[in-house]
Amino acid sequence: MTQTVEPETVVDYSDLSADEQNLYMEITEKFGEKWTHEQTLDFMGQLDDYGITDAYVMGDAFMYITDCQYTENGAKAEFAEYWFTEVMEQAGAYDNVVVDWAATYDYALRFDMFIIEFDGDFYFFNSNY
């Protein structure tokens, strides 16, 4: 007996709620113009896993994006260096910095941030949105 596998149904933009449409447009404007409709919906699903379901929350939570030249540890290192040299420098937060920027991320930032790896890039979000 052969089982028939049904193709996955892709949600049409017009079937999205108003909040979902606003999030879709914000994602497209901010960093997803190169993505297909399905990729944007997939990214929205990954955001939903972290409780981000509308454009305002995503705007508050989004912190940084690296390009695809990195592994996850390389992306963590770039973000941690950015965070502590550009954002936290005035707060004197160097007590949390260790020799290795990826280790700095793991030590000082991993509880307050989360990463979504998507389409070869790493997207950093603040968990405390």
Backbone as XML, in Angstrom:
<?xml version="1.0"?>
<chain id="A" units="angstrom">
  <residue number="1" name="MET">
    <atom name="N" x="0.841" y="-1.179" z="0.000"/>
    <atom name="CA" x="0.000" y="0.000" z="0.000"/>
    <atom name="C" x="0.884" y="1.239" z="0.000"/>
  </residue>
  <residue number="2" name="THR">
    <atom name="N" x="0.669" y="2.120" z="-0.932"/>
    <atom name="CA" x="1.451" y="3.341" z="-1.065"/>
    <atom name="C" x="0.714" y="4.495" z="-0.414"/>
  </residue>
  <residue number="3" name="GLN">
    <atom name="N" x="1.464" y="5.251" z="0.400"/>
    <atom name="CA" x="0.867" y="6.433" z="1.027"/>
    <atom name="C" x="1.096" y="7.642" z="0.144"/>
  </residue>
  <residue number="4" name="THR">
    <atom name="N" x="0.093" y="8.455" z="0.035"/>
    <atom name="CA" x="0.209" y="9.698" z="-0.712"/>
    <atom name="C" x="0.539" y="10.809" z="0.269"/>
  </residue>
  <residue number="5" name="VAL">
    <atom name="N" x="1.590" y="11.542" z="-0.037"/>
    <atom name="CA" x="1.986" y="12.667" z="0.810"/>
    <atom name="C" x="1.415" y="13.933" z="0.192"/>
  </residue>
  <residue number="6" name="GLU">
    <atom name="N" x="0.624" y="14.625" z="0.977"/>
    <atom name="CA" x="0.021" y="15.871" z="0.519"/>
    <atom name="C" x="1.077" y="16.980" z="0.562"/>
  </residue>
  <residue number="7" name="PRO">
    <atom name="N" x="1.136" y="17.812" z="-0.470"/>
    <atom name="CA" x="2.063" y="18.949" z="-0.418"/>
    <atom name="C" x="1.656" y="19.910" z="0.686"/>
  </residue>
  <residue number="8" name="GLU">
    <atom name="N" x="2.661" y="20.544" z="1.278"/>
    <atom name="CA" x="2.392" y="21.496" z="2.356"/>
    <atom name="C" x="1.667" y="22.714" z="1.789"/>
  </residue>
  <residue number="9" name="THR">
    <atom name="N" x="0.633" y="23.128" z="2.465"/>
    <atom name="CA" x="-0.145" y="24.276" z="2.033"/>
    <atom name="C" x="0.555" y="25.556" z="2.479"/>
  </residue>
  <residue number="10" name="VAL">
    <atom name="N" x="0.758" y="26.458" z="1.550"/>
    <atom name="CA" x="1.372" y="27.744" z="1.850"/>
    <atom name="C" x="0.260" y="28.755" z="2.072"/>
  </residue>
  <residue number="11" name="VAL">
    <atom name="N" x="0.366" y="29.473" z="3.159"/>
    <atom name="CA" x="-0.632" y="30.482" z="3.506"/>
    <atom name="C" x="-0.460" y="31.685" z="2.587"/>
  </residue>
  <residue number="12" name="ASP">
    <atom name="N" x="-1.547" y="32.141" z="2.034"/>
    <atom name="CA" x="-1.535" y="33.324" z="1.190"/>
    <atom name="C" x="-1.457" y="34.569" z="2.081"/>
  </residue>
  <residue number="13" name="TYR">
    <atom name="N" x="-0.793" y="35.605" z="1.587"/>
    <atom name="CA" x="-0.665" y="36.852" z="2.345"/>
    <atom name="C" x="-2.026" y="37.376" z="2.790"/>
  </residue>
  <residue number="14" name="SER">
    <atom name="N" x="-3.018" y="37.302" z="1.933"/>
    <atom name="CA" x="-4.343" y="37.836" z="2.262"/>
    <atom name="C" x="-5.034" y="37.038" z="3.370"/>
  </residue>
  <residue number="15" name="ASP">
    <atom name="N" x="-4.563" y="35.821" z="3.637"/>
    <atom name="CA" x="-5.134" y="35.009" z="4.713"/>
    <atom name="C" x="-4.524" y="35.317" z="6.078"/>
  </residue>
  <residue number="16" name="LEU">
    <atom name="N" x="-3.473" y="36.127" z="6.114"/>
    <atom name="CA" x="-2.828" y="36.496" z="7.367"/>
    <atom name="C" x="-3.672" y="37.533" z="8.100"/>
  </residue>
  <residue number="17" name="SER">
    <atom name="N" x="-3.590" y="37.524" z="9.427"/>
    <atom name="CA" x="-4.268" y="38.557" z="10.215"/>
    <atom name="C" x="-3.579" y="39.901" z="9.982"/>
  </residue>
  <residue number="18" name="ALA">
    <atom name="N" x="-4.195" y="40.971" z="10.427"/>
    <atom name="CA" x="-3.613" y="42.310" z="10.264"/>
    <atom name="C" x="-2.246" y="42.390" z="10.946"/>
  </residue>
  <residue number="19" name="ASP">
    <atom name="N" x="-2.132" y="41.841" z="12.176"/>
    <atom name="CA" x="-0.838" y="41.844" z="12.877"/>
    <atom name="C" x="0.201" y="41.044" z="12.108"/>
  </residue>
  <residue number="20" name="GLU">
    <atom name="N" x="-0.213" y="39.905" z="11.567"/>
    <atom name="CA" x="0.722" y="39.073" z="10.796"/>
    <atom name="C" x="1.146" y="39.775" z="9.511"/>
  </residue>
  <residue number="21" name="GLN">
    <atom name="N" x="0.227" y="40.466" z="8.863"/>
    <atom name="CA" x="0.580" y="41.213" z="7.654"/>
    <atom name="C" x="1.563" y="42.334" z="7.972"/>
  </residue>
  <residue number="22" name="ASN">
    <atom name="N" x="1.344" y="43.035" z="9.097"/>
    <atom name="CA" x="2.273" y="44.092" z="9.502"/>
    <atom name="C" x="3.652" y="43.510" z="9.810"/>
  </residue>
  <residue number="23" name="LEU">
    <atom name="N" x="3.688" y="42.373" z="10.486"/>
    <atom name="CA" x="4.967" y="41.714" z="10.767"/>
    <atom name="C" x="5.633" y="41.287" z="9.470"/>
  </residue>
  <residue number="24" name="TYR">
    <atom name="N" x="4.874" y="40.716" z="8.566"/>
    <atom name="CA" x="5.387" y="40.289" z="7.258"/>
    <atom name="C" x="6.043" y="41.474" z="6.546"/>
  </residue>
  <residue number="25" name="MET">
    <atom name="N" x="5.354" y="42.611" z="6.513"/>
    <atom name="CA" x="5.888" y="43.793" z="5.837"/>
    <atom name="C" x="7.124" y="44.339" z="6.539"/>
  </residue>
  <residue number="26" name="GLU">
    <atom name="N" x="7.125" y="44.321" z="7.861"/>
    <atom name="CA" x="8.292" y="44.799" z="8.618"/>
    <atom name="C" x="9.505" y="43.914" z="8.344"/>
  </residue>
  <residue number="27" name="ILE">
    <atom name="N" x="9.310" y="42.617" z="8.322"/>
    <atom name="CA" x="10.400" y="41.689" z="8.015"/>
    <atom name="C" x="10.926" y="41.958" z="6.611"/>
  </residue>
  <residue number="28" name="THR">
    <atom name="N" x="10.022" y="42.116" z="5.669"/>
    <atom name="CA" x="10.422" y="42.365" z="4.281"/>
    <atom name="C" x="11.197" y="43.669" z="4.162"/>
  </residue>
  <residue number="29" name="GLU">
    <atom name="N" x="10.738" y="44.709" z="4.815"/>
    <atom name="CA" x="11.414" y="46.001" z="4.751"/>
    <atom name="C" x="12.760" y="45.971" z="5.462"/>
  </residue>
  <residue number="30" name="LYS">
    <atom name="N" x="12.822" y="45.313" z="6.609"/>
    <atom name="CA" x="14.025" y="45.334" z="7.433"/>
    <atom name="C" x="15.138" y="44.452" z="6.872"/>
  </residue>
  <residue number="31" name="PHE">
    <atom name="N" x="14.822" y="43.238" z="6.467"/>
    <atom name="CA" x="15.885" y="42.352" z="5.999"/>
    <atom name="C" x="15.450" y="41.209" z="5.107"/>
  </residue>
  <residue number="32" name="GLY">
    <atom name="N" x="14.257" y="41.189" z="4.631"/>
    <atom name="CA" x="13.826" y="40.042" z="3.873"/>
    <atom name="C" x="13.441" y="40.276" z="2.430"/>
  </residue>
  <residue number="33" name="GLU">
    <atom name="N" x="13.857" y="41.387" z="1.828"/>
    <atom name="CA" x="13.451" y="41.648" z="0.453"/>
    <atom name="C" x="13.928" y="40.567" z="-0.508"/>
  </residue>
  <residue number="34" name="LYS">
    <atom name="N" x="14.997" y="39.879" z="-0.165"/>
    <atom name="CA" x="15.534" y="38.840" z="-1.040"/>
    <atom name="C" x="14.826" y="37.502" z="-0.845"/>
  </residue>
  <residue number="35" name="TRP">
    <atom name="N" x="13.965" y="37.404" z="0.152"/>
    <atom name="CA" x="13.330" y="36.138" z="0.474"/>
    <atom name="C" x="12.060" y="35.921" z="-0.331"/>
  </residue>
  <residue number="36" name="THR">
    <atom name="N" x="11.747" y="34.655" z="-0.516"/>
    <atom name="CA" x="10.471" y="34.299" z="-1.123"/>
    <atom name="C" x="9.379" y="34.436" z="-0.063"/>
  </residue>
  <residue number="37" name="HIS">
    <atom name="N" x="8.149" y="34.349" z="-0.506"/>
    <atom name="CA" x="7.006" y="34.392" z="0.402"/>
    <atom name="C" x="7.123" y="33.269" z="1.442"/>
  </residue>
  <residue number="38" name="GLU">
    <atom name="N" x="7.473" y="32.076" z="0.993"/>
    <atom name="CA" x="7.584" y="30.932" z="1.895"/>
    <atom name="C" x="8.685" y="31.140" z="2.932"/>
  </residue>
  <residue number="39" name="GLN">
    <atom name="N" x="9.803" y="31.722" z="2.516"/>
    <atom name="CA" x="10.893" y="31.994" z="3.456"/>
    <atom name="C" x="10.471" y="33.013" z="4.512"/>
  </residue>
  <residue number="40" name="THR">
    <atom name="N" x="9.745" y="34.037" z="4.098"/>
    <atom name="CA" x="9.270" y="35.041" z="5.054"/>
    <atom name="C" x="8.319" y="34.406" z="6.055"/>
  </residue>
  <residue number="41" name="LEU">
    <atom name="N" x="7.419" y="33.551" z="5.589"/>
    <atom name="CA" x="6.513" y="32.841" z="6.499"/>
    <atom name="C" x="7.289" y="31.936" z="7.446"/>
  </residue>
  <residue number="42" name="ASP">
    <atom name="N" x="8.339" y="31.281" z="6.949"/>
    <atom name="CA" x="9.171" y="30.422" z="7.790"/>
    <atom name="C" x="9.865" y="31.244" z="8.873"/>
  </residue>
  <residue number="43" name="PHE">
    <atom name="N" x="10.393" y="32.414" z="8.497"/>
    <atom name="CA" x="11.043" y="33.289" z="9.475"/>
    <atom name="C" x="10.031" y="33.759" z="10.514"/>
  </residue>
  <residue number="44" name="MET">
    <atom name="N" x="8.821" y="34.077" z="10.073"/>
    <atom name="CA" x="7.761" y="34.470" z="11.014"/>
    <atom name="C" x="7.476" y="33.330" z="11.992"/>
  </residue>
  <residue number="45" name="GLY">
    <atom name="N" x="7.491" y="32.105" z="11.505"/>
    <atom name="CA" x="7.282" y="30.948" z="12.372"/>
    <atom name="C" x="8.385" y="30.816" z="13.402"/>
  </residue>
  <residue number="46" name="GLN">
    <atom name="N" x="9.623" y="31.089" z="12.988"/>
    <atom name="CA" x="10.725" y="31.028" z="13.938"/>
    <atom name="C" x="10.618" y="32.132" z="14.980"/>
  </residue>
  <residue number="47" name="LEU">
    <atom name="N" x="10.207" y="33.316" z="14.573"/>
    <atom name="CA" x="9.978" y="34.390" z="15.544"/>
    <atom name="C" x="8.867" y="34.013" z="16.513"/>
  </residue>
  <residue number="48" name="ASP">
    <atom name="N" x="7.814" y="33.405" z="16.000"/>
    <atom name="CA" x="6.684" y="32.984" z="16.828"/>
    <atom name="C" x="7.130" y="32.005" z="17.910"/>
  </residue>
  <residue number="49" name="ASP">
    <atom name="N" x="8.126" y="31.177" z="17.619"/>
    <atom name="CA" x="8.664" y="30.254" z="18.623"/>
    <atom name="C" x="9.190" y="31.000" z="19.848"/>
  </residue>
  <residue number="50" name="TYR">
    <atom name="N" x="9.567" y="32.270" z="19.677"/>
    <atom name="CA" x="10.073" y="33.105" z="20.770"/>
    <atom name="C" x="9.030" y="34.107" z="21.253"/>
  </residue>
  <residue number="51" name="GLY">
    <atom name="N" x="7.806" y="33.976" z="20.783"/>
    <atom name="CA" x="6.731" y="34.854" z="21.239"/>
    <atom name="C" x="6.633" y="36.168" z="20.497"/>
  </residue>
  <residue number="52" name="ILE">
    <atom name="N" x="7.348" y="36.312" z="19.396"/>
    <atom name="CA" x="7.296" y="37.546" z="18.606"/>
    <atom name="C" x="6.278" y="37.342" z="17.495"/>
  </residue>
  <residue number="53" name="THR">
    <atom name="N" x="5.137" y="38.027" z="17.635"/>
    <atom name="CA" x="4.047" y="37.827" z="16.691"/>
    <atom name="C" x="3.561" y="39.108" z="16.036"/>
  </residue>
  <residue number="54" name="ASP">
    <atom name="N" x="4.181" y="40.246" z="16.368"/>
    <atom name="CA" x="3.780" y="41.473" z="15.687"/>
    <atom name="C" x="4.989" y="42.364" z="15.424"/>
  </residue>
  <residue number="55" name="ALA">
    <atom name="N" x="4.805" y="43.335" z="14.537"/>
    <atom name="CA" x="5.898" y="44.183" z="14.070"/>
    <atom name="C" x="6.492" y="45.031" z="15.192"/>
  </residue>
  <residue number="56" name="TYR">
    <atom name="N" x="5.666" y="45.497" z="16.116"/>
    <atom name="CA" x="6.164" y="46.354" z="17.198"/>
    <atom name="C" x="7.105" y="45.589" z="18.114"/>
  </residue>
  <residue number="57" name="VAL">
    <atom name="N" x="6.727" y="44.386" z="18.462"/>
    <atom name="CA" x="7.576" y="43.566" z="19.336"/>
    <atom name="C" x="8.870" y="43.216" z="18.617"/>
  </residue>
  <residue number="58" name="MET">
    <atom name="N" x="8.783" y="42.861" z="17.333"/>
    <atom name="CA" x="9.997" y="42.557" z="16.597"/>
    <atom name="C" x="10.921" y="43.773" z="16.552"/>
  </residue>
  <residue number="59" name="GLY">
    <atom name="N" x="10.348" y="44.947" z="16.335"/>
    <atom name="CA" x="11.150" y="46.171" z="16.323"/>
    <atom name="C" x="11.850" y="46.421" z="17.648"/>
  </residue>
  <residue number="60" name="ASP">
    <atom name="N" x="11.169" y="46.115" z="18.754"/>
    <atom name="CA" x="11.784" y="46.279" z="20.075"/>
    <atom name="C" x="12.845" y="45.217" z="20.344"/>
  </residue>
  <residue number="61" name="ALA">
    <atom name="N" x="12.623" y="44.009" z="19.839"/>
    <atom name="CA" x="13.513" y="42.894" z="20.162"/>
    <atom name="C" x="14.730" y="42.811" z="19.243"/>
  </residue>
  <residue number="62" name="PHE">
    <atom name="N" x="14.602" y="43.211" z="17.986"/>
    <atom name="CA" x="15.703" y="43.039" z="17.040"/>
    <atom name="C" x="16.903" y="43.866" z="17.451"/>
  </residue>
  <residue number="63" name="MET">
    <atom name="N" x="18.078" y="43.230" z="17.423"/>
    <atom name="CA" x="19.298" y="43.899" z="17.859"/>
    <atom name="C" x="20.341" y="44.039" z="16.753"/>
  </residue>
  <residue number="64" name="TYR">
    <atom name="N" x="20.552" y="42.989" z="15.954"/>
    <atom name="CA" x="21.743" y="42.958" z="15.112"/>
    <atom name="C" x="21.625" y="41.821" z="14.113"/>
  </residue>
  <residue number="65" name="ILE">
    <atom name="N" x="22.305" y="41.942" z="12.998"/>
    <atom name="CA" x="22.394" y="40.856" z="12.023"/>
    <atom name="C" x="23.836" y="40.751" z="11.538"/>
  </residue>
  <residue number="66" name="THR">
    <atom name="N" x="24.311" y="39.527" z="11.419"/>
    <atom name="CA" x="25.627" y="39.292" z="10.818"/>
    <atom name="C" x="25.397" y="38.749" z="9.422"/>
  </residue>
  <residue number="67" name="ASP">
    <atom name="N" x="26.429" y="38.788" z="8.609"/>
    <atom name="CA" x="26.263" y="38.198" z="7.280"/>
    <atom name="C" x="26.694" y="36.737" z="7.294"/>
  </residue>
  <residue number="68" name="CYS">
    <atom name="N" x="26.577" y="36.107" z="6.177"/>
    <atom name="CA" x="26.719" y="34.659" z="6.100"/>
    <atom name="C" x="28.154" y="34.158" z="6.131"/>
  </residue>
  <residue number="69" name="GLN">
    <atom name="N" x="29.116" y="34.995" z="6.416"/>
    <atom name="CA" x="30.499" y="34.538" z="6.414"/>
    <atom name="C" x="30.880" y="33.798" z="7.701"/>
  </residue>
  <residue number="70" name="TYR">
    <atom name="N" x="29.984" y="33.707" z="8.660"/>
    <atom name="CA" x="30.322" y="33.172" z="9.963"/>
    <atom name="C" x="29.687" y="31.818" z="10.255"/>
  </residue>
  <residue number="71" name="THR">
    <atom name="N" x="30.309" y="31.122" z="11.197"/>
    <atom name="CA" x="29.660" y="30.026" z="11.891"/>
    <atom name="C" x="28.878" y="30.671" z="13.032"/>
  </residue>
  <residue number="72" name="GLU">
    <atom name="N" x="28.126" y="29.889" z="13.779"/>
    <atom name="CA" x="27.382" y="30.481" z="14.897"/>
    <atom name="C" x="28.326" y="31.110" z="15.912"/>
  </residue>
  <residue number="73" name="ASN">
    <atom name="N" x="29.452" y="30.468" z="16.222"/>
    <atom name="CA" x="30.396" y="31.057" z="17.174"/>
    <atom name="C" x="31.009" y="32.344" z="16.636"/>
  </residue>
  <residue number="74" name="GLY">
    <atom name="N" x="31.288" y="32.395" z="15.344"/>
    <atom name="CA" x="31.801" y="33.625" z="14.752"/>
    <atom name="C" x="30.781" y="34.746" z="14.823"/>
  </residue>
  <residue number="75" name="ALA">
    <atom name="N" x="29.514" y="34.404" z="14.584"/>
    <atom name="CA" x="28.445" y="35.404" z="14.673"/>
    <atom name="C" x="28.287" y="35.892" z="16.110"/>
  </residue>
  <residue number="76" name="LYS">
    <atom name="N" x="28.360" y="34.971" z="17.069"/>
    <atom name="CA" x="28.286" y="35.366" z="18.480"/>
    <atom name="C" x="29.426" y="36.310" z="18.831"/>
  </residue>
  <residue number="77" name="ALA">
    <atom name="N" x="30.618" y="36.000" z="18.344"/>
    <atom name="CA" x="31.784" y="36.836" z="18.634"/>
    <atom name="C" x="31.597" y="38.239" z="18.057"/>
  </residue>
  <residue number="78" name="GLU">
    <atom name="N" x="31.139" y="38.330" z="16.809"/>
    <atom name="CA" x="30.934" y="39.645" z="16.206"/>
    <atom name="C" x="29.882" y="40.435" z="16.979"/>
  </residue>
  <residue number="79" name="PHE">
    <atom name="N" x="28.780" y="39.775" z="17.341"/>
    <atom name="CA" x="27.730" y="40.466" z="18.079"/>
    <atom name="C" x="28.218" y="40.908" z="19.448"/>
  </residue>
  <residue number="80" name="ALA">
    <atom name="N" x="28.912" y="40.042" z="20.171"/>
    <atom name="CA" x="29.401" y="40.404" z="21.508"/>
    <atom name="C" x="30.371" y="41.573" z="21.433"/>
  </residue>
  <residue number="81" name="GLU">
    <atom name="N" x="31.256" y="41.568" z="20.446"/>
    <atom name="CA" x="32.187" y="42.684" z="20.295"/>
    <atom name="C" x="31.420" y="43.969" z="20.006"/>
  </residue>
  <residue number="82" name="TYR">
    <atom name="N" x="30.447" y="43.910" z="19.100"/>
    <atom name="CA" x="29.605" y="45.071" z="18.818"/>
    <atom name="C" x="28.895" y="45.544" z="20.094"/>
  </residue>
  <residue number="83" name="TRP">
    <atom name="N" x="28.284" y="44.605" z="20.803"/>
    <atom name="CA" x="27.488" y="44.952" z="21.979"/>
    <atom name="C" x="28.323" y="45.655" z="23.035"/>
  </residue>
  <residue number="84" name="PHE">
    <atom name="N" x="29.499" y="45.109" z="23.330"/>
    <atom name="CA" x="30.303" y="45.674" z="24.409"/>
    <atom name="C" x="31.127" y="46.883" z="23.986"/>
  </residue>
  <residue number="85" name="THR">
    <atom name="N" x="31.479" y="47.001" z="22.707"/>
    <atom name="CA" x="32.256" y="48.166" z="22.298"/>
    <atom name="C" x="31.387" y="49.324" z="21.844"/>
  </residue>
  <residue number="86" name="GLU">
    <atom name="N" x="30.211" y="49.036" z="21.300"/>
    <atom name="CA" x="29.352" y="50.105" z="20.787"/>
    <atom name="C" x="28.211" y="50.464" z="21.737"/>
  </residue>
  <residue number="87" name="VAL">
    <atom name="N" x="27.596" y="49.481" z="22.348"/>
    <atom name="CA" x="26.395" y="49.716" z="23.148"/>
    <atom name="C" x="26.730" y="49.888" z="24.627"/>
  </residue>
  <residue number="88" name="MET">
    <atom name="N" x="27.526" y="49.007" z="25.172"/>
    <atom name="CA" x="27.760" y="48.987" z="26.612"/>
    <atom name="C" x="29.008" y="49.739" z="27.068"/>
  </residue>
  <residue number="89" name="GLU">
    <atom name="N" x="29.769" y="50.270" z="26.150"/>
    <atom name="CA" x="31.017" y="50.948" z="26.505"/>
    <atom name="C" x="30.788" y="52.041" z="27.542"/>
  </residue>
  <residue number="90" name="GLN">
    <atom name="N" x="29.745" y="52.823" z="27.380"/>
    <atom name="CA" x="29.481" y="53.927" z="28.300"/>
    <atom name="C" x="29.007" y="53.437" z="29.662"/>
  </residue>
  <residue number="91" name="ALA">
    <atom name="N" x="28.513" y="52.214" z="29.728"/>
    <atom name="CA" x="28.011" y="51.680" z="30.991"/>
    <atom name="C" x="29.114" y="51.010" z="31.808"/>
  </residue>
  <residue number="92" name="GLY">
    <atom name="N" x="30.338" y="50.957" z="31.279"/>
    <atom name="CA" x="31.436" y="50.325" z="31.995"/>
    <atom name="C" x="31.213" y="48.838" z="32.221"/>
  </residue>
  <residue number="93" name="ALA">
    <atom name="N" x="30.704" y="48.167" z="31.230"/>
    <atom name="CA" x="30.335" y="46.756" z="31.368"/>
    <atom name="C" x="31.465" y="45.799" z="31.039"/>
  </residue>
  <residue number="94" name="TYR">
    <atom name="N" x="32.682" y="46.259" z="31.035"/>
    <atom name="CA" x="33.787" y="45.389" z="30.659"/>
    <atom name="C" x="34.091" y="44.311" z="31.687"/>
  </residue>
  <residue number="95" name="ASP">
    <atom name="N" x="33.456" y="44.329" z="32.839"/>
    <atom name="CA" x="33.635" y="43.249" z="33.807"/>
    <atom name="C" x="33.129" y="41.918" z="33.251"/>
  </residue>
  <residue number="96" name="ASN">
    <atom name="N" x="32.209" y="41.962" z="32.299"/>
    <atom name="CA" x="31.637" y="40.754" z="31.718"/>
    <atom name="C" x="32.383" y="40.246" z="30.497"/>
  </residue>
  <residue number="97" name="VAL">
    <atom name="N" x="33.417" y="40.951" z="30.061"/>
    <atom name="CA" x="34.146" y="40.565" z="28.862"/>
    <atom name="C" x="35.238" y="39.567" z="29.224"/>
  </residue>
  <residue number="98" name="VAL">
    <atom name="N" x="35.321" y="38.508" z="28.432"/>
    <atom name="CA" x="36.408" y="37.534" z="28.568"/>
    <atom name="C" x="37.266" y="37.630" z="27.316"/>
  </residue>
  <residue number="99" name="VAL">
    <atom name="N" x="38.357" y="36.890" z="27.273"/>
    <atom name="CA" x="39.310" y="36.989" z="26.172"/>
    <atom name="C" x="38.665" y="36.712" z="24.813"/>
  </residue>
  <residue number="100" name="ASP">
    <atom name="N" x="37.756" y="35.814" z="24.758"/>
    <atom name="CA" x="37.147" y="35.344" z="23.511"/>
    <atom name="C" x="35.749" y="35.946" z="23.370"/>
  </residue>
  <residue number="101" name="TRP">
    <atom name="N" x="35.469" y="36.632" z="22.243"/>
    <atom name="CA" x="34.178" y="37.296" z="22.086"/>
    <atom name="C" x="33.022" y="36.306" z="22.063"/>
  </residue>
  <residue number="102" name="ALA">
    <atom name="N" x="33.203" y="35.134" z="21.450"/>
    <atom name="CA" x="32.135" y="34.122" z="21.463"/>
    <atom name="C" x="31.886" y="33.653" z="22.889"/>
  </residue>
  <residue number="103" name="ALA">
    <atom name="N" x="32.952" y="33.501" z="23.670"/>
    <atom name="CA" x="32.797" y="33.129" z="25.078"/>
    <atom name="C" x="32.127" y="34.251" z="25.857"/>
  </residue>
  <residue number="104" name="THR">
    <atom name="N" x="32.405" y="35.492" z="25.493"/>
    <atom name="CA" x="31.740" y="36.630" z="26.121"/>
    <atom name="C" x="30.241" y="36.554" z="25.884"/>
  </residue>
  <residue number="105" name="TYR">
    <atom name="N" x="29.857" y="36.237" z="24.650"/>
    <atom name="CA" x="28.430" y="36.068" z="24.358"/>
    <atom name="C" x="27.844" y="34.972" z="25.236"/>
  </residue>
  <residue number="106" name="ASP">
    <atom name="N" x="28.501" y="33.815" z="25.261"/>
    <atom name="CA" x="27.992" y="32.681" z="26.041"/>
    <atom name="C" x="27.939" y="32.991" z="27.536"/>
  </residue>
  <residue number="107" name="TYR">
    <atom name="N" x="28.893" y="33.769" z="28.019"/>
    <atom name="CA" x="28.947" y="34.093" z="29.447"/>
    <atom name="C" x="27.978" y="35.218" z="29.833"/>
  </residue>
  <residue number="108" name="ALA">
    <atom name="N" x="27.966" y="36.282" z="29.044"/>
    <atom name="CA" x="27.277" y="37.495" z="29.490"/>
    <atom name="C" x="25.985" y="37.833" z="28.742"/>
  </residue>
  <residue number="109" name="LEU">
    <atom name="N" x="25.759" y="37.258" z="27.579"/>
    <atom name="CA" x="24.625" y="37.698" z="26.769"/>
    <atom name="C" x="23.609" y="36.614" z="26.461"/>
  </residue>
  <residue number="110" name="ARG">
    <atom name="N" x="23.960" y="35.356" z="26.568"/>
    <atom name="CA" x="23.082" y="34.289" z="26.091"/>
    <atom name="C" x="21.749" y="34.209" z="26.813"/>
  </residue>
  <residue number="111" name="PHE">
    <atom name="N" x="21.663" y="34.696" z="28.035"/>
    <atom name="CA" x="20.398" y="34.639" z="28.757"/>
    <atom name="C" x="19.465" y="35.783" z="28.375"/>
  </residue>
  <residue number="112" name="ASP">
    <atom name="N" x="20.022" y="36.855" z="27.831"/>
    <atom name="CA" x="19.227" y="38.026" z="27.463"/>
    <atom name="C" x="18.978" y="38.141" z="25.969"/>
  </residue>
  <residue number="113" name="MET">
    <atom name="N" x="19.639" y="37.326" z="25.172"/>
    <atom name="CA" x="19.524" y="37.394" z="23.721"/>
    <atom name="C" x="19.184" y="36.011" z="23.176"/>
  </residue>
  <residue number="114" name="PHE">
    <atom name="N" x="18.644" y="35.980" z="21.967"/>
    <atom name="CA" x="18.523" y="34.714" z="21.257"/>
    <atom name="C" x="18.882" y="34.943" z="19.803"/>
  </residue>
  <residue number="115" name="ILE">
    <atom name="N" x="19.266" y="33.858" z="19.141"/>
    <atom name="CA" x="19.750" y="33.915" z="17.764"/>
    <atom name="C" x="18.837" y="33.071" z="16.893"/>
  </residue>
  <residue number="116" name="ILE">
    <atom name="N" x="18.506" y="33.603" z="15.746"/>
    <atom name="CA" x="17.845" y="32.808" z="14.718"/>
    <atom name="C" x="18.807" y="32.752" z="13.537"/>
  </residue>
  <residue number="117" name="GLU">
    <atom name="N" x="19.194" y="31.538" z="13.159"/>
    <atom name="CA" x="20.000" y="31.359" z="11.956"/>
    <atom name="C" x="19.026" y="31.112" z="10.815"/>
  </residue>
  <residue number="118" name="PHE">
    <atom name="N" x="19.084" y="31.978" z="9.808"/>
    <atom name="CA" x="18.118" y="31.876" z="8.714"/>
    <atom name="C" x="18.771" y="32.312" z="7.419"/>
  </residue>
  <residue number="119" name="ASP">
    <atom name="N" x="18.654" y="31.507" z="6.408"/>
    <atom name="CA" x="19.144" y="31.814" z="5.076"/>
    <atom name="C" x="20.618" y="32.203" z="5.090"/>
  </residue>
  <residue number="120" name="GLY">
    <atom name="N" x="21.386" y="31.547" z="5.961"/>
    <atom name="CA" x="22.823" y="31.772" z="6.022"/>
    <atom name="C" x="23.265" y="32.933" z="6.886"/>
  </residue>
  <residue number="121" name="ASP">
    <atom name="N" x="22.332" y="33.684" z="7.446"/>
    <atom name="CA" x="22.675" y="34.818" z="8.307"/>
    <atom name="C" x="22.242" y="34.516" z="9.739"/>
  </residue>
  <residue number="122" name="PHE">
    <atom name="N" x="22.753" y="35.286" z="10.677"/>
    <atom name="CA" x="22.418" y="35.135" z="12.090"/>
    <atom name="C" x="21.740" y="36.418" z="12.563"/>
  </residue>
  <residue number="123" name="TYR">
    <atom name="N" x="20.544" y="36.276" z="13.110"/>
    <atom name="CA" x="19.736" y="37.410" z="13.571"/>
    <atom name="C" x="19.705" y="37.379" z="15.099"/>
  </residue>
  <residue number="124" name="PHE">
    <atom name="N" x="20.089" y="38.472" z="15.705"/>
    <atom name="CA" x="20.139" y="38.568" z="17.159"/>
    <atom name="C" x="18.952" y="39.376" z="17.663"/>
  </residue>
  <residue number="125" name="PHE">
    <atom name="N" x="18.304" y="38.851" z="18.672"/>
    <atom name="CA" x="17.145" y="39.498" z="19.267"/>
    <atom name="C" x="17.307" y="39.554" z="20.780"/>
  </residue>
  <residue number="126" name="ASN">
    <atom name="N" x="16.762" y="40.582" z="21.376"/>
    <atom name="CA" x="16.736" y="40.733" z="22.821"/>
    <atom name="C" x="15.560" y="39.918" z="23.344"/>
  </residue>
  <residue number="127" name="SER">
    <atom name="N" x="15.791" y="39.041" z="24.297"/>
    <atom name="CA" x="14.728" y="38.209" z="24.868"/>
    <atom name="C" x="13.822" y="39.001" z="25.804"/>
  </residue>
  <residue number="128" name="ASN">
    <atom name="N" x="14.243" y="40.168" z="26.198"/>
    <atom name="CA" x="13.500" y="40.972" z="27.169"/>
    <atom name="C" x="12.731" y="42.092" z="26.480"/>
  </residue>
  <residue number="129" name="TYR">
    <atom name="N" x="11.999" y="41.768" z="25.452"/>
    <atom name="CA" x="11.281" y="42.790" z="24.684"/>
    <atom name="C" x="10.011" y="43.226" z="25.347"/>
  </residue>
</chain>
